[in-house]
Protein backbone atom coordinates (compact mmCIF):
# COMPACT_ATOMS: atom_id res chain seq x y z
CA UNK A 1 0.00 0.00 0.00
CA UNK A 2 1.28 3.46 -0.93
CA UNK A 3 -0.66 6.69 -0.57
CA UNK A 4 0.44 10.26 -1.12
CA UNK A 5 -0.87 13.32 0.64
CA UNK A 6 0.27 16.81 -0.32
CA UNK A 7 3.16 16.82 2.17
CA UNK A 8 3.34 13.27 3.53
CA UNK A 9 3.60 9.81 2.04
CA UNK A 10 2.42 6.64 3.73
CA UNK A 11 3.42 3.09 2.95
CA UNK A 12 2.55 -0.20 4.52
CA UNK A 13 4.56 -3.39 4.37
CA UNK A 14 2.05 -6.22 4.59
CA UNK A 15 4.73 -8.80 5.21
CA UNK A 16 6.07 -7.16 8.35
CA UNK A 17 3.01 -5.19 9.57
CA UNK A 18 5.07 -1.98 9.67
CA UNK A 19 3.71 1.33 8.35
CA UNK A 20 5.92 4.24 7.27
CA UNK A 21 4.98 7.90 7.25
CA UNK A 22 7.39 10.25 5.49
CA UNK A 23 7.37 14.03 6.00
CA UNK A 24 7.72 15.35 2.50
CA UNK A 25 8.74 19.02 2.34
CA UNK A 26 12.45 18.48 1.83
CA UNK A 27 13.05 21.96 0.35
CA UNK A 28 11.94 23.51 3.66
CA UNK A 29 13.71 20.84 5.74
CA UNK A 30 10.24 19.38 6.41
CA UNK A 31 9.19 22.44 8.42
CA UNK A 32 5.77 21.95 9.95
CA UNK A 33 3.40 24.00 7.81
CA UNK A 34 -0.31 23.83 8.62
CA UNK A 35 -0.63 21.50 5.62
CA UNK A 36 2.08 19.17 6.91
CA UNK A 37 0.63 19.06 10.42
CA UNK A 38 -2.71 18.06 8.90
CA UNK A 39 -1.14 15.54 6.55
CA UNK A 40 0.67 13.83 9.45
CA UNK A 41 -2.68 13.22 11.12
CA UNK A 42 -4.29 12.18 7.82
CA UNK A 43 -1.46 9.74 7.07
CA UNK A 44 -1.48 8.17 10.51
CA UNK A 45 -5.26 7.85 10.36
CA UNK A 46 -5.06 6.14 6.96
CA UNK A 47 -2.54 3.63 8.29
CA UNK A 48 -4.59 2.86 11.39
CA UNK A 49 -7.77 2.49 9.30
CA UNK A 50 -6.12 -0.47 7.56
CA UNK A 51 -6.94 -2.40 10.72
CA UNK A 52 -10.66 -1.94 9.98
CA UNK A 53 -10.08 -3.61 6.61
CA UNK A 54 -8.82 -6.78 8.28
CA UNK A 55 -5.15 -5.96 7.72
CA UNK A 56 -3.12 -5.88 10.92
CA UNK A 57 -0.99 -2.74 10.97
CA UNK A 58 1.16 -2.96 14.06
CA UNK A 59 3.60 -0.10 14.30
CA UNK A 60 4.54 3.10 12.44
CA UNK A 61 7.90 4.65 11.62
CA UNK A 62 7.95 8.44 11.02
CA UNK A 63 10.87 9.85 9.04
CA UNK A 64 11.75 12.86 6.93
CA UNK A 65 12.43 13.04 3.20
CA UNK A 66 15.69 14.53 1.99
CA UNK A 67 18.06 13.75 4.85
CA UNK A 68 16.37 15.81 7.60
CA UNK A 69 13.70 14.84 10.08
CA UNK A 70 12.16 18.31 10.58
CA UNK A 71 13.46 21.84 11.24
CA UNK A 72 10.47 22.82 13.38
CA UNK A 73 7.37 24.91 12.93
CA UNK A 74 7.21 26.74 9.60
CA UNK A 75 8.46 30.18 10.63
CA UNK A 76 7.28 31.73 7.38
CA UNK A 77 3.67 30.99 8.41
CA UNK A 78 3.98 32.73 11.78
CA UNK A 79 2.81 36.03 10.30
CA UNK A 80 -0.48 34.43 9.27
CA UNK A 81 -1.00 33.47 12.92
CA UNK A 82 0.80 31.09 15.23
CA UNK A 83 0.34 27.34 14.88
CA UNK A 84 -2.30 26.03 17.22
CA UNK A 85 -0.93 25.12 20.60
CA UNK A 86 -4.15 23.53 21.75
CA UNK A 87 -3.13 20.22 23.21
CA UNK A 88 -6.07 18.15 22.01
CA UNK A 89 -6.07 19.37 18.42
CA UNK A 90 -2.45 18.93 17.50
CA UNK A 91 -0.59 16.22 15.61
CA UNK A 92 1.58 15.91 18.74
CA UNK A 93 -1.33 14.73 20.87
CA UNK A 94 -2.57 12.57 17.98
CA UNK A 95 0.76 10.70 18.03
CA UNK A 96 0.75 10.41 21.84
CA UNK A 97 -2.79 8.99 21.76
CA UNK A 98 -2.23 6.83 18.64
CA UNK A 99 -3.23 3.26 19.49
CA UNK A 100 -0.03 1.74 18.06
CA UNK A 101 3.66 2.31 18.84
CA UNK A 102 5.21 5.15 16.84
CA UNK A 103 8.94 5.31 16.13
CA UNK A 104 10.81 8.46 15.04
CA UNK A 105 13.75 7.78 12.72
CA UNK A 106 15.87 10.89 12.92
CA UNK A 107 18.37 12.07 10.34
CA UNK A 108 19.77 15.57 9.95
CA UNK A 109 17.99 18.42 11.68
CA UNK A 110 15.40 17.65 14.32
CA UNK A 111 14.63 21.04 15.82
CA UNK A 112 11.88 22.85 17.67
CA UNK A 113 8.50 21.45 16.68
CA UNK A 114 10.42 18.69 14.86
CA UNK A 115 11.98 17.54 18.11
CA UNK A 116 8.59 17.94 19.82
CA UNK A 117 7.13 15.69 17.12
CA UNK A 118 9.89 13.13 17.74
CA UNK A 119 9.38 13.38 21.51
CA UNK A 120 5.65 12.74 21.02
CA UNK A 121 6.62 9.38 19.51
CA UNK A 122 7.17 6.32 21.69
CA UNK A 123 10.73 5.72 20.45
CA UNK A 124 13.48 7.79 18.83
CA UNK A 125 16.45 6.41 16.91
CA UNK A 126 18.99 8.77 15.38
CA UNK A 127 21.74 8.61 12.80
CA UNK A 128 25.11 9.83 14.06
CA UNK A 129 24.92 13.01 11.94
CA UNK A 130 21.56 14.09 13.38
CA UNK A 131 21.36 17.42 15.21
CA UNK A 132 18.64 17.90 17.80
CA UNK A 133 17.64 21.07 19.58
CA UNK A 134 15.03 23.54 20.77
CA UNK A 135 16.06 26.81 19.08
CA UNK A 136 12.81 28.67 19.90
CA UNK A 137 14.66 30.78 22.48
CA UNK A 138 16.36 32.61 19.60
CA UNK A 139 12.95 33.53 18.23
CA UNK A 140 12.04 34.98 21.62
CA UNK A 141 9.55 32.21 22.38
CA UNK A 142 9.49 28.77 24.01
CA UNK A 143 8.75 25.40 22.40
CA UNK A 144 4.99 25.90 22.33
CA UNK A 145 3.97 22.28 21.89
CA UNK A 146 5.39 21.10 25.21
CA UNK A 147 9.05 20.68 24.28
CA UNK A 148 10.31 21.72 27.70
CA UNK A 149 7.87 19.35 29.36
CA UNK A 150 8.85 16.46 27.10
CA UNK A 151 12.60 16.94 27.34
CA UNK A 152 12.51 17.40 31.13
CA UNK A 153 10.96 13.96 31.37
CA UNK A 154 13.49 12.31 29.05
CA UNK A 155 16.70 14.00 30.20
CA UNK A 156 18.00 15.30 33.49
CA UNK A 157 15.95 18.50 34.12
CA UNK A 158 19.09 20.64 34.28
CA UNK A 159 20.26 19.28 30.91
CA UNK A 160 16.77 19.99 29.60
CA UNK A 161 17.08 23.61 30.72
CA UNK A 162 20.52 23.85 29.12
CA UNK A 163 19.19 22.63 25.78
CA UNK A 164 16.08 24.84 25.85
CA UNK A 165 17.84 27.97 27.13
CA UNK A 166 20.87 27.82 24.83
CA UNK A 167 18.99 26.63 21.74
CA UNK A 168 22.13 24.64 20.97
CA UNK A 169 21.90 21.84 18.38
CA UNK A 170 23.23 18.73 20.10
CA UNK A 171 24.70 15.76 18.23
CA UNK A 172 22.99 12.38 18.26
CA UNK A 173 25.69 10.93 20.50
CA UNK A 174 24.86 13.44 23.26
CA UNK A 175 21.12 12.98 22.75
CA UNK A 176 21.74 9.28 23.29
CA UNK A 177 23.79 9.86 26.46
CA UNK A 178 21.09 12.12 27.88
CA UNK A 179 18.24 9.70 27.12
CA UNK A 180 16.60 11.93 24.53
CA UNK A 181 16.91 9.17 21.93
CA UNK A 182 16.76 5.43 22.55
CA UNK A 183 19.92 4.85 20.51
CA UNK A 184 22.20 6.46 17.95
CA UNK A 185 23.61 4.49 15.03
CA UNK A 186 26.09 4.95 12.23
CA UNK A 187 24.17 6.48 9.34
CA UNK A 188 24.48 3.34 7.23
CA UNK A 189 23.13 1.17 10.05
CA UNK A 190 20.13 3.29 11.00
CA UNK A 191 17.59 1.95 8.48
CA UNK A 192 18.27 -1.69 9.32
CA UNK A 193 18.32 -1.03 13.06
CA UNK A 194 14.95 0.76 12.94
CA UNK A 195 13.40 -1.88 10.67
CA UNK A 196 14.60 -4.62 12.98
CA UNK A 197 13.18 -2.84 16.03
CA UNK A 198 9.86 -2.11 14.26
CA UNK A 199 9.59 -5.73 13.15
CA UNK A 200 10.26 -6.91 16.70
CA UNK A 201 7.38 -4.74 17.91
CA UNK A 202 5.23 -5.91 15.00
CA UNK A 203 5.78 -9.48 16.08
CA UNK A 204 4.27 -8.76 19.52
CA UNK A 205 0.56 -8.95 20.38
CA UNK A 206 -0.98 -5.65 19.19
CA UNK A 207 -3.48 -5.34 22.02
CA UNK A 208 -0.79 -5.87 24.64
CA UNK A 209 1.39 -3.27 22.94
CA UNK A 210 -1.51 -0.87 22.86
CA UNK A 211 -2.20 -1.42 26.54
CA UNK A 212 1.47 -1.08 27.49
CA UNK A 213 1.59 2.20 25.56
CA UNK A 214 -1.45 3.51 27.45
CA UNK A 215 -0.04 2.31 30.75
CA UNK A 216 3.40 3.83 30.13
CA UNK A 217 1.73 7.07 29.09
CA UNK A 218 -0.25 7.02 32.31
CA UNK A 219 2.95 6.50 34.29
CA UNK A 220 5.02 9.19 32.65
CA UNK A 221 2.47 11.71 31.50
CA UNK A 222 0.34 12.32 34.51
CA UNK A 223 0.70 16.03 34.74
CA UNK A 224 2.01 16.38 31.16
CA UNK A 225 -1.34 17.59 29.85
CA UNK A 226 -1.44 20.19 32.59
CA UNK A 227 2.20 21.09 31.83
CA UNK A 228 1.51 21.51 28.15
CA UNK A 229 -1.60 23.56 28.83
CA UNK A 230 0.56 25.75 31.04
CA UNK A 231 3.16 26.10 28.26
CA UNK A 232 0.40 27.03 25.85
CA UNK A 233 -0.74 29.85 28.13
CA UNK A 234 2.76 31.23 28.62
CA UNK A 235 3.74 30.69 24.97
CA UNK A 236 1.07 32.89 23.45
CA UNK A 237 2.09 36.25 25.01
CA UNK A 238 5.64 35.72 23.72
CA UNK A 239 4.35 35.75 20.17
CA UNK A 240 3.46 39.42 20.65
CA UNK A 241 6.92 40.49 21.82
CA UNK A 242 9.37 42.61 19.86
CA UNK A 243 12.04 40.02 20.51
CA UNK A 244 10.02 37.33 18.77
CA UNK A 245 9.51 39.61 15.75
CA UNK A 246 13.20 40.48 15.79
CA UNK A 247 14.25 36.81 15.89
CA UNK A 248 11.85 35.83 13.10
CA UNK A 249 12.92 38.85 10.99
CA UNK A 250 16.60 38.09 11.45
CA UNK A 251 15.95 34.52 10.38
CA UNK A 252 14.00 35.59 7.30
CA UNK A 253 16.45 38.30 6.19
CA UNK A 254 19.42 36.18 7.08
CA UNK A 255 21.97 39.00 6.89
CA UNK A 256 22.25 40.31 10.46
CA UNK A 257 22.47 39.09 14.05
CA UNK A 258 19.26 39.73 16.02
CA UNK A 259 19.38 42.14 18.94
CA UNK A 260 17.05 41.24 21.77
CA UNK A 261 15.78 43.95 24.09
CA UNK A 262 13.60 42.14 26.57
CA UNK A 263 10.41 43.73 25.22
N1 LIG B 1 10.47 27.24 8.86
C1 LIG B 1 10.42 27.60 7.56
N2 LIG B 1 11.42 27.38 6.68
C2 LIG B 1 12.51 26.78 7.13
C3 LIG B 1 12.66 26.39 8.47
C4 LIG B 1 11.57 26.63 9.36
N3 LIG B 1 11.58 26.23 10.64
N4 LIG B 1 13.89 25.83 8.63
C5 LIG B 1 14.47 25.88 7.42
N5 LIG B 1 13.66 26.44 6.52
C6 LIG B 1 13.92 26.67 5.09
C7 LIG B 1 14.88 27.83 4.89
O1 LIG B 1 14.22 29.08 4.96
C8 LIG B 1 15.44 27.49 3.51
O2 LIG B 1 14.50 27.85 2.54
P1 LIG B 1 14.99 28.57 1.15
O3 LIG B 1 15.86 27.54 0.49
O4 LIG B 1 13.71 28.82 0.43
O5 LIG B 1 15.73 29.78 1.56
C9 LIG B 1 15.51 25.97 3.53
O6 LIG B 1 14.59 25.55 4.54
C10 LIG B 1 16.87 25.44 3.87
O7 LIG B 1 17.26 26.02 5.10
P2 LIG B 1 18.64 26.83 5.29
O8 LIG B 1 19.08 27.44 4.00
O9 LIG B 1 18.47 27.75 6.46
O10 LIG B 1 19.61 25.62 5.62
P3 LIG B 1 20.93 25.64 6.51
O11 LIG B 1 21.53 24.31 6.32
O12 LIG B 1 21.74 26.86 6.23
O13 LIG B 1 20.39 25.79 8.02
C11 LIG B 1 18.99 25.26 9.90
C12 LIG B 1 19.60 24.78 8.57
C13 LIG B 1 20.09 25.51 10.94
C14 LIG B 1 18.05 24.17 10.37
C15 LIG B 1 18.21 26.59 9.65
O14 LIG B 1 17.37 26.42 8.53
C16 LIG B 1 17.37 27.02 10.81
O15 LIG B 1 17.87 27.54 11.79
N6 LIG B 1 16.04 26.81 10.71
C17 LIG B 1 15.11 27.26 11.73
C18 LIG B 1 15.10 26.30 12.88
C19 LIG B 1 14.16 26.80 13.95
O16 LIG B 1 14.31 27.88 14.49
N7 LIG B 1 13.18 25.96 14.28
C20 LIG B 1 12.21 26.26 15.32
C21 LIG B 1 11.02 26.94 14.75
S1 LIG B 1 9.85 27.42 16.01
C22 LIG B 1 9.16 25.95 16.48
O17 LIG B 1 9.45 24.90 15.96
C23 LIG B 1 8.13 25.89 17.56
C24 LIG B 1 7.28 27.08 17.61
C25 LIG B 1 6.11 26.83 18.48
C26 LIG B 1 5.13 25.96 17.74
C27 LIG B 1 3.97 25.60 18.54
C28 LIG B 1 3.24 24.50 17.80
C29 LIG B 1 2.08 23.97 18.52
Coordinates of N, CA, C and O and ligand atoms in Angstrom, one line a residue, residues 25-32 37 68 70-78 82-86 90-92 109-116 133-136 138-139 141-146 169 228 235 239 251-252 254, ligand 1:
X25 N 8.5 17.6 2.8 CA 8.7 19.0 2.3 C 10.2 19.2 2.4 O 10.7 20.1 3.1
X26 N 11.0 18.4 1.7 CA 12.5 18.5 1.8 C 13.1 19.9 1.6 O 14.1 20.2 2.2
X27 N 12.5 20.7 0.7 CA 13.0 22.0 0.4 C 13.0 22.9 1.5 O 13.8 23.9 1.6
X28 N 12.0 22.7 2.5 CA 11.9 23.5 3.7 C 12.4 22.7 4.9 O 12.0 23.0 6.0
X29 N 13.2 21.7 4.7 CA 13.7 20.8 5.7 C 12.5 20.3 6.5 O 12.6 20.1 7.8
X30 N 11.4 20.0 5.8 CA 10.2 19.4 6.4 C 9.7 20.2 7.5 O 9.1 19.7 8.5
X31 N 9.8 21.5 7.4 CA 9.2 22.4 8.4 C 7.7 22.2 8.5 O 7.0 22.0 7.5
X32 N 7.2 22.3 9.7 CA 5.8 21.9 10.0 C 4.8 23.1 9.5 O 4.4 23.9 10.4
X37 N 1.2 19.5 9.1 CA 0.6 19.1 10.4 C -0.7 18.3 10.2 O -0.9 17.2 10.8
X68 N 16.7 15.1 6.3 CA 16.4 15.8 7.6 C 15.1 15.3 8.1 O 14.1 15.0 7.4
X70 N 13.1 17.1 10.6 CA 12.2 18.3 10.6 C 12.8 19.5 11.3 O 13.3 19.3 12.4
X71 N 12.8 20.6 10.7 CA 13.5 21.8 11.2 C 12.5 22.7 12.0 O 12.7 23.9 12.3
X72 N 11.4 22.1 12.5 CA 10.5 22.8 13.4 C 9.3 23.4 12.7 O 9.0 23.2 11.5
X73 N 8.6 24.2 13.5 CA 7.4 24.9 12.9 C 7.8 25.8 11.7 O 8.9 26.2 11.7
X74 N 6.9 25.9 10.8 CA 7.2 26.7 9.6 C 7.2 28.2 10.0 O 6.1 28.8 10.2
X75 N 8.4 28.8 10.1 CA 8.5 30.2 10.6 C 7.8 31.2 9.6 O 7.3 32.2 10.0
X76 N 7.8 30.8 8.4 CA 7.3 31.7 7.4 C 5.8 31.8 7.5 O 5.2 32.8 7.0
X77 N 5.1 30.9 8.2 CA 3.7 31.0 8.4 C 3.3 31.7 9.7 O 2.1 31.9 10.0
X78 N 4.3 32.1 10.5 CA 4.0 32.7 11.8 C 3.2 34.0 11.6 O 2.4 34.4 12.4
X82 N 0.0 32.2 14.7 CA 0.8 31.1 15.2 C 0.1 29.7 15.0 O -1.1 29.7 14.9
X83 N 0.9 28.7 15.0 CA 0.3 27.3 14.9 C -0.4 27.1 16.2 O -0.1 27.6 17.2
X84 N -1.5 26.3 16.0 CA -2.3 26.0 17.2 C -1.5 25.3 18.3 O -0.6 24.5 18.0
X85 N -1.6 25.8 19.5 CA -0.9 25.1 20.6 C -1.9 24.3 21.4 O -1.6 23.8 22.5
X86 N -3.2 24.2 20.9 CA -4.1 23.5 21.8 C -3.8 22.1 21.8 O -3.7 21.4 20.8
X90 N -3.7 18.9 18.2 CA -2.5 18.9 17.5 C -2.0 17.5 17.0 O -2.5 16.5 17.6
X91 N -1.1 17.5 16.0 CA -0.6 16.2 15.6 C 0.3 15.6 16.7 O 0.4 14.4 16.8
X92 N 0.8 16.5 17.6 CA 1.6 15.9 18.7 C 0.7 15.0 19.6 O 1.1 13.9 19.9
X109 N 18.5 17.5 10.7 CA 18.0 18.4 11.7 C 16.7 17.9 12.3 O 15.8 17.4 11.6
X110 N 16.6 18.0 13.6 CA 15.4 17.7 14.3 C 15.3 18.7 15.4 O 15.8 18.6 16.5
X111 N 14.6 19.8 15.0 CA 14.6 21.0 15.8 C 13.2 21.5 16.2 O 12.3 21.3 15.4
X112 N 13.1 22.2 17.3 CA 11.9 22.9 17.7 C 10.7 21.9 17.6 O 10.7 20.8 18.2
X113 N 9.7 22.3 16.8 CA 8.5 21.4 16.7 C 8.8 20.1 16.1 O 8.1 19.1 16.3
X114 N 10.0 20.0 15.4 CA 10.4 18.7 14.9 C 10.8 17.8 16.0 O 10.5 16.6 16.1
X115 N 11.6 18.3 17.0 CA 12.0 17.5 18.1 C 10.7 17.2 19.0 O 10.6 16.1 19.5
X116 N 9.8 18.2 19.1 CA 8.6 17.9 19.8 C 7.8 16.8 19.2 O 7.2 16.0 19.8
X133 N 17.6 19.9 18.7 CA 17.6 21.1 19.6 C 16.3 21.8 19.7 O 15.3 21.4 18.9
X134 N 16.2 22.7 20.6 CA 15.0 23.5 20.8 C 15.5 25.0 20.6 O 15.7 25.7 21.6
X135 N 15.5 25.5 19.3 CA 16.1 26.8 19.1 C 15.1 27.9 19.3 O 15.4 29.1 19.0
X136 N 13.9 27.6 19.8 CA 12.8 28.7 19.9 C 13.3 29.9 20.7 O 12.8 31.0 20.4
X138 N 15.8 31.6 20.5 CA 16.4 32.6 19.6 C 15.3 33.3 18.8 O 15.6 34.3 18.1
X139 N 14.1 32.8 18.9 CA 13.0 33.5 18.2 C 12.2 34.3 19.3 O 11.1 34.8 19.1
X141 N 10.7 33.0 21.9 CA 9.5 32.2 22.4 C 10.0 30.9 23.0 O 11.2 30.7 23.2
X142 N 9.1 30.1 23.5 CA 9.5 28.8 24.0 C 8.9 27.7 23.1 O 8.1 28.0 22.2
X143 N 9.4 26.5 23.2 CA 8.8 25.4 22.4 C 7.3 25.3 22.8 O 7.0 24.8 23.9
X144 N 6.4 25.7 21.9 CA 5.0 25.9 22.3 C 4.2 24.6 22.4 O 3.0 24.6 22.8
X145 N 4.7 23.5 21.9 CA 4.0 22.3 21.9 C 4.4 21.4 23.0 O 4.1 20.2 23.0
X146 N 5.1 21.9 24.0 CA 5.4 21.1 25.2 C 6.8 20.6 25.2 O 7.2 19.7 26.0
X169 N 22.2 23.1 19.1 CA 21.9 21.8 18.4 C 22.9 20.8 18.9 O 24.1 20.9 18.7
X228 N 1.6 21.0 29.5 CA 1.5 21.5 28.1 C 0.5 22.6 28.1 O 0.6 23.6 27.3
X235 N 3.2 30.6 26.3 CA 3.7 30.7 25.0 C 3.1 31.9 24.2 O 3.8 32.7 23.6
X239 N 4.5 35.5 21.6 CA 4.4 35.8 20.2 C 4.2 37.2 19.9 O 4.4 37.7 18.7
X251 N 15.9 35.8 11.1 CA 16.0 34.5 10.4 C 15.6 34.7 8.9 O 16.3 34.2 8.0
X252 N 14.5 35.4 8.7 CA 14.0 35.6 7.3 C 15.0 36.4 6.5 O 15.2 36.0 5.3
X254 N 18.2 37.0 7.1 CA 19.4 36.2 7.1 C 20.7 37.0 6.8 O 21.6 36.4 6.2
Ligands
LIG1 N1 10.5 27.2 8.9 C1 10.4 27.6 7.6 N2 11.4 27.4 6.7 C2 12.5 26.8 7.1 C3 12.7 26.4 8.5 C4 11.6 26.6 9.4 N3 11.6 26.2 10.6 N4 13.9 25.8 8.6 C5 14.5 25.9 7.4 N5 13.7 26.4 6.5 C6 13.9 26.7 5.1 C7 14.9 27.8 4.9 O1 14.2 29.1 5.0 C8 15.4 27.5 3.5 O2 14.5 27.8 2.5 P1 15.0 28.6 1.2 O3 15.9 27.5 0.5 O4 13.7 28.8 0.4 O5 15.7 29.8 1.6 C9 15.5 26.0 3.5 O6 14.6 25.5 4.5 C10 16.9 25.4 3.9 O7 17.3 26.0 5.1 P2 18.6 26.8 5.3 O8 19.1 27.4 4.0 O9 18.5 27.7 6.5 O10 19.6 25.6 5.6 P3 20.9 25.6 6.5 O11 21.5 24.3 6.3 O12 21.7 26.9 6.2 O13 20.4 25.8 8.0 C11 19.0 25.3 9.9 C12 19.6 24.8 8.6 C13 20.1 25.5 10.9 C14 18.0 24.2 10.4 C15 18.2 26.6 9.7 O14 17.4 26.4 8.5 C16 17.4 27.0 10.8 O15 17.9 27.5 11.8 N6 16.0 26.8 10.7 C17 15.1 27.3 11.7 C18 15.1 26.3 12.9 C19 14.2 26.8 14.0 O16 14.3 27.9 14.5 N7 13.2 26.0 14.3 C20 12.2 26.3 15.3 C21 11.0 26.9 14.7 S1 9.9 27.4 16.0 C22 9.2 25.9 16.5 O17 9.4 24.9 16.0 C23 8.1 25.9 17.6 C24 7.3 27.1 17.6 C25 6.1 26.8 18.5 C26 5.1 26.0 17.7 C27 4.0 25.6 18.5 C28 3.2 24.5 17.8 C29 2.1 24.0 18.5

